[in-house]
Amino acid sequence: QKEVEQNSGPLSVPEGAIASLNCTYSDRGSQSFFWYRQYSGKSPELIMSIYSNGDKEDGRFTAQLNKASQYVSLLIRDSQPSDSATYLCAVIQGAQKLVFGQGTRLTINP
Amino acid sequence: NAGVMQNPRHLVRRRGQEARLRCSPMKGHSHVYWYRQLPEEGLKFMVYLQKENIIDESGMPKERFSAEFPKEGPSILRIQQVVRGDSAAYFCASSPGIDEKLFFGSGTQLSVL
């Protein structure tokens, strides 16, 4: 079982719709969770962090965490073509080791 | 406040040569991480360092790869006797402390001919 799992996609969503990205993790002791966005040929950039069960909203982005199910998700509302990128789920394991999933490629269709 | 600085941006080496990748963390950050990314794949953890200490090197290949973060100067990822399979993007990230967000550099694209 992979430490952090994501559906690699590609995921296609029409412009203006909600994009839903999912991630599961194996280490039940993990407490810190992050979503990074990576454009092709660029470095990852942090878009959301979440530490407690429930929802956390920041603009068009909502992160959701369910520690009992070991599941974290990212919702993007009113999707824009500029949201087209690879989204990486990351989980801190052990003493500050940040482990990434393989990423989900998202395409927003105008 | 400059971001995480990596150099060179692109590095070309022939098989058997050595590659040295440099990373200067953000000001005030004492935690440095190195990741490797192959095309169409996620980021693979390699090593986590604090000043003068290797904290976790569980992702580093046992041979040819080494990393350091000296008291003065940048962190260095060193790959000896490179092979074609070492060709990848190598990203450095830094954070100010434990459980803090990571900020990434622009990466070094290593190409082995």
Short mmCIF file of C-alpha atoms in Angstrom, two decimals:
data_model
loop_
_atom_site.label_atom_id
_atom_site.label_comp_id
_atom_site.label_asym_id
_atom_site.label_seq_id
_atom_site.Cartn_x
_atom_site.Cartn_y
_atom_site.Cartn_z
CA GLN A 1 0.00 0.00 0.00
CA LYS A 2 1.36 3.40 -0.97
CA GLU A 3 1.86 5.91 1.83
CA VAL A 4 -0.20 8.56 0.04
CA GLU A 5 -2.52 7.64 -2.81
CA GLN A 6 -4.21 9.79 -5.41
CA ASN A 7 -6.00 9.05 -8.63
CA SER A 8 -3.52 10.15 -11.30
CA GLY A 9 -6.31 11.26 -13.62
CA PRO A 10 -6.52 13.05 -15.91
CA LEU A 11 -9.60 14.67 -14.44
CA SER A 12 -11.54 16.92 -16.82
CA VAL A 13 -14.01 19.47 -15.47
CA PRO A 14 -15.95 22.14 -17.38
CA GLU A 15 -15.22 25.75 -16.59
CA GLY A 16 -17.34 27.04 -13.72
CA ALA A 17 -17.97 23.60 -12.24
CA ILE A 18 -16.61 22.12 -9.01
CA ALA A 19 -13.45 20.04 -9.23
CA SER A 20 -13.07 17.38 -6.55
CA LEU A 21 -9.67 15.87 -5.80
CA ASN A 22 -9.19 12.99 -3.40
CA CYS A 23 -6.34 11.52 -1.39
CA THR A 24 -5.93 8.67 1.10
CA TYR A 25 -2.99 8.04 3.41
CA SER A 26 -1.73 5.02 5.29
CA ASP A 27 -0.15 6.44 8.48
CA ARG A 28 -2.95 6.79 11.02
CA GLY A 29 -0.68 8.96 13.21
CA SER A 30 -0.34 11.71 10.60
CA GLN A 31 -1.53 15.11 11.80
CA SER A 32 -0.60 17.57 9.05
CA PHE A 33 -1.90 17.59 5.50
CA PHE A 34 -1.20 19.81 2.52
CA TRP A 35 -2.30 20.41 -1.04
CA TYR A 36 0.24 21.68 -3.55
CA ARG A 37 -0.35 22.79 -7.12
CA GLN A 38 2.29 22.19 -9.77
CA TYR A 39 2.17 23.63 -13.25
CA SER A 40 4.06 21.75 -15.94
CA GLY A 41 7.78 22.40 -15.67
CA LYS A 42 7.40 24.43 -12.49
CA SER A 43 7.95 23.82 -8.80
CA PRO A 44 5.10 22.92 -6.43
CA GLU A 45 3.36 25.76 -4.64
CA LEU A 46 1.36 25.39 -1.44
CA ILE A 47 -2.33 26.19 -1.77
CA MET A 48 -3.90 24.70 1.36
CA SER A 49 -2.97 23.15 4.68
CA ILE A 50 -5.30 21.39 7.09
CA TYR A 51 -4.70 19.90 10.51
CA SER A 52 -8.16 19.26 12.05
CA ASN A 53 -11.11 17.15 10.98
CA GLY A 54 -13.71 19.01 8.96
CA ASP A 55 -13.59 21.67 6.27
CA LYS A 56 -11.24 24.58 5.76
CA GLU A 57 -12.11 27.21 3.19
CA ASP A 58 -9.82 29.69 1.45
CA GLY A 59 -11.38 31.57 -1.44
CA ARG A 60 -12.47 29.10 -4.11
CA PHE A 61 -10.62 26.26 -2.38
CA THR A 62 -11.97 23.99 0.37
CA ALA A 63 -9.90 21.27 2.01
CA GLN A 64 -11.67 18.46 3.82
CA LEU A 65 -10.10 16.09 6.32
CA ASN A 66 -11.45 12.89 7.85
CA LYS A 67 -8.79 11.28 10.04
CA ALA A 68 -10.96 8.29 10.93
CA SER A 69 -11.22 7.39 7.24
CA GLN A 70 -7.65 8.57 6.52
CA TYR A 71 -9.00 10.71 3.74
CA VAL A 72 -8.31 14.26 2.63
CA SER A 73 -9.85 16.09 -0.31
CA LEU A 74 -9.68 19.40 -2.14
CA LEU A 75 -12.65 21.11 -3.76
CA ILE A 76 -12.18 23.90 -6.28
CA ARG A 77 -15.32 25.94 -6.89
CA ASP A 78 -15.99 27.97 -10.03
CA SER A 79 -13.12 26.21 -11.80
CA GLN A 80 -11.06 28.37 -14.16
CA PRO A 81 -8.78 27.31 -17.03
CA SER A 82 -5.87 28.66 -14.96
CA ASP A 83 -6.61 25.94 -12.39
CA SER A 84 -5.42 23.34 -14.90
CA ALA A 85 -2.38 21.77 -13.24
CA THR A 86 -1.27 18.74 -11.27
CA TYR A 87 -2.46 18.73 -7.67
CA LEU A 88 -0.28 16.99 -5.12
CA CYS A 89 -1.52 15.74 -1.78
CA ALA A 90 1.17 15.66 0.93
CA VAL A 91 1.19 14.23 4.44
CA ILE A 92 3.73 14.66 7.22
CA GLN A 93 4.83 11.29 8.55
CA GLY A 94 7.10 10.57 11.46
CA ALA A 95 9.52 13.34 12.39
CA GLN A 96 8.75 15.91 9.73
CA LYS A 97 8.99 13.74 6.62
CA LEU A 98 6.62 15.17 4.02
CA VAL A 99 5.40 12.42 1.72
CA PHE A 100 3.64 13.22 -1.56
CA GLY A 101 1.10 11.33 -3.58
CA GLN A 102 1.71 10.87 -7.30
CA GLY A 103 -0.56 13.80 -8.10
CA THR A 104 -3.83 14.24 -10.00
CA ARG A 105 -3.71 16.02 -13.33
CA LEU A 106 -6.66 18.40 -13.61
CA THR A 107 -7.85 19.99 -16.84
CA ILE A 108 -10.49 22.72 -16.86
CA ASN A 109 -12.26 22.87 -20.21
CA PRO A 110 -13.47 26.32 -21.37
CA ASN B 1 12.90 38.01 1.43
CA ALA B 2 14.27 35.86 -1.34
CA GLY B 3 12.71 32.45 -1.82
CA VAL B 4 14.47 29.11 -1.85
CA MET B 5 17.32 29.40 -4.33
CA GLN B 6 18.56 26.43 -6.29
CA ASN B 7 21.39 26.29 -8.77
CA PRO B 8 22.12 25.42 -11.38
CA ARG B 9 18.73 25.49 -13.05
CA HIS B 10 19.88 22.95 -15.61
CA LEU B 11 22.83 20.58 -15.30
CA VAL B 12 24.13 18.28 -18.00
CA ARG B 13 26.55 15.52 -17.12
CA ARG B 14 28.02 12.54 -18.92
CA ARG B 15 27.79 9.10 -17.39
CA GLY B 16 30.39 8.62 -14.68
CA GLN B 17 30.75 12.31 -13.84
CA GLU B 18 29.74 13.96 -10.57
CA ALA B 19 26.74 16.22 -10.13
CA ARG B 20 26.53 18.85 -7.38
CA LEU B 21 23.20 20.53 -6.75
CA ARG B 22 22.99 23.54 -4.46
CA CYS B 23 20.15 24.88 -2.35
CA SER B 24 20.01 28.04 -0.25
CA PRO B 25 16.95 27.97 2.01
CA MET B 26 14.78 30.97 2.72
CA LYS B 27 16.13 33.37 5.31
CA GLY B 28 15.33 32.09 8.77
CA HIS B 29 14.70 28.52 7.62
CA SER B 30 16.87 25.86 9.19
CA HIS B 31 15.15 22.77 7.75
CA VAL B 32 15.99 21.59 4.24
CA TYR B 33 14.48 18.78 2.20
CA TRP B 34 15.47 17.26 -1.12
CA TYR B 35 13.00 15.59 -3.48
CA ARG B 36 13.38 13.92 -6.86
CA GLN B 37 10.71 13.99 -9.55
CA LEU B 38 10.67 11.88 -12.68
CA PRO B 39 8.48 12.95 -15.64
CA GLU B 40 4.77 12.41 -15.00
CA GLU B 41 5.46 11.20 -11.46
CA GLY B 42 5.08 12.63 -7.98
CA LEU B 43 7.80 13.96 -5.72
CA LYS B 44 9.91 11.30 -4.05
CA PHE B 45 11.38 12.20 -0.67
CA MET B 46 15.15 11.81 -0.53
CA VAL B 47 16.55 13.45 2.58
CA TYR B 48 15.74 15.89 5.39
CA LEU B 49 18.49 17.94 6.98
CA GLN B 50 18.92 20.55 9.64
CA LYS B 51 22.08 22.59 10.04
CA GLU B 52 25.02 20.16 10.20
CA ASN B 53 22.70 17.17 10.76
CA ILE B 54 20.99 14.59 8.58
CA ILE B 55 17.63 13.89 10.22
CA ASP B 56 16.09 11.41 7.78
CA GLU B 57 17.81 9.96 4.72
CA SER B 58 15.45 7.06 4.20
CA GLY B 59 14.78 8.07 0.59
CA MET B 60 18.39 8.33 -0.47
CA PRO B 61 19.92 5.56 -2.57
CA LYS B 62 22.55 3.76 -0.50
CA GLU B 63 25.32 4.35 -3.02
CA ARG B 64 26.56 7.38 -4.96
CA PHE B 65 24.21 9.88 -3.29
CA SER B 66 25.07 12.12 -0.36
CA ALA B 67 23.75 15.34 1.12
CA GLU B 68 25.00 17.94 3.53
CA PHE B 69 23.83 21.19 5.09
CA PRO B 70 26.87 22.85 6.63
CA LYS B 71 26.84 25.52 9.29
CA GLU B 72 27.73 28.09 6.65
CA GLY B 73 26.65 27.98 3.02
CA PRO B 74 24.05 26.14 1.00
CA SER B 75 22.86 22.58 1.25
CA ILE B 76 24.51 20.32 -1.32
CA LEU B 77 23.14 17.19 -2.93
CA ARG B 78 25.98 15.24 -4.47
CA ILE B 79 25.62 12.42 -6.97
CA GLN B 80 28.79 10.55 -7.84
CA GLN B 81 29.31 8.53 -11.03
CA VAL B 82 25.97 9.56 -12.50
CA VAL B 83 23.96 7.16 -14.64
CA ARG B 84 21.16 7.87 -17.10
CA GLY B 85 18.57 6.83 -14.52
CA ASP B 86 19.61 9.79 -12.37
CA SER B 87 18.11 12.16 -14.95
CA ALA B 88 15.27 13.94 -13.16
CA ALA B 89 14.19 17.20 -11.61
CA TYR B 90 15.61 17.67 -8.13
CA PHE B 91 13.69 20.02 -5.87
CA CYS B 92 14.83 21.53 -2.63
CA ALA B 93 12.40 22.85 -0.04
CA SER B 94 12.85 24.65 3.25
CA SER B 95 10.78 25.38 6.33
CA PRO B 96 11.34 27.34 9.52
CA GLY B 97 10.55 24.43 11.81
CA ILE B 98 8.82 21.16 12.49
CA ASP B 99 5.27 20.86 11.12
CA GLU B 100 5.68 24.10 9.22
CA LYS B 101 4.83 24.58 5.56
CA LEU B 102 7.48 23.80 2.98
CA PHE B 103 8.52 26.30 0.36
CA PHE B 104 10.07 24.93 -2.81
CA GLY B 105 12.86 26.15 -5.00
CA SER B 106 12.62 26.18 -8.79
CA GLY B 107 14.45 22.89 -9.05
CA THR B 108 17.50 21.62 -10.89
CA GLN B 109 16.91 19.60 -14.03
CA LEU B 110 19.68 17.03 -14.27
CA SER B 111 20.27 15.40 -17.63
CA VAL B 112 22.76 12.56 -17.92
CA LEU B 113 24.01 11.86 -21.43
#
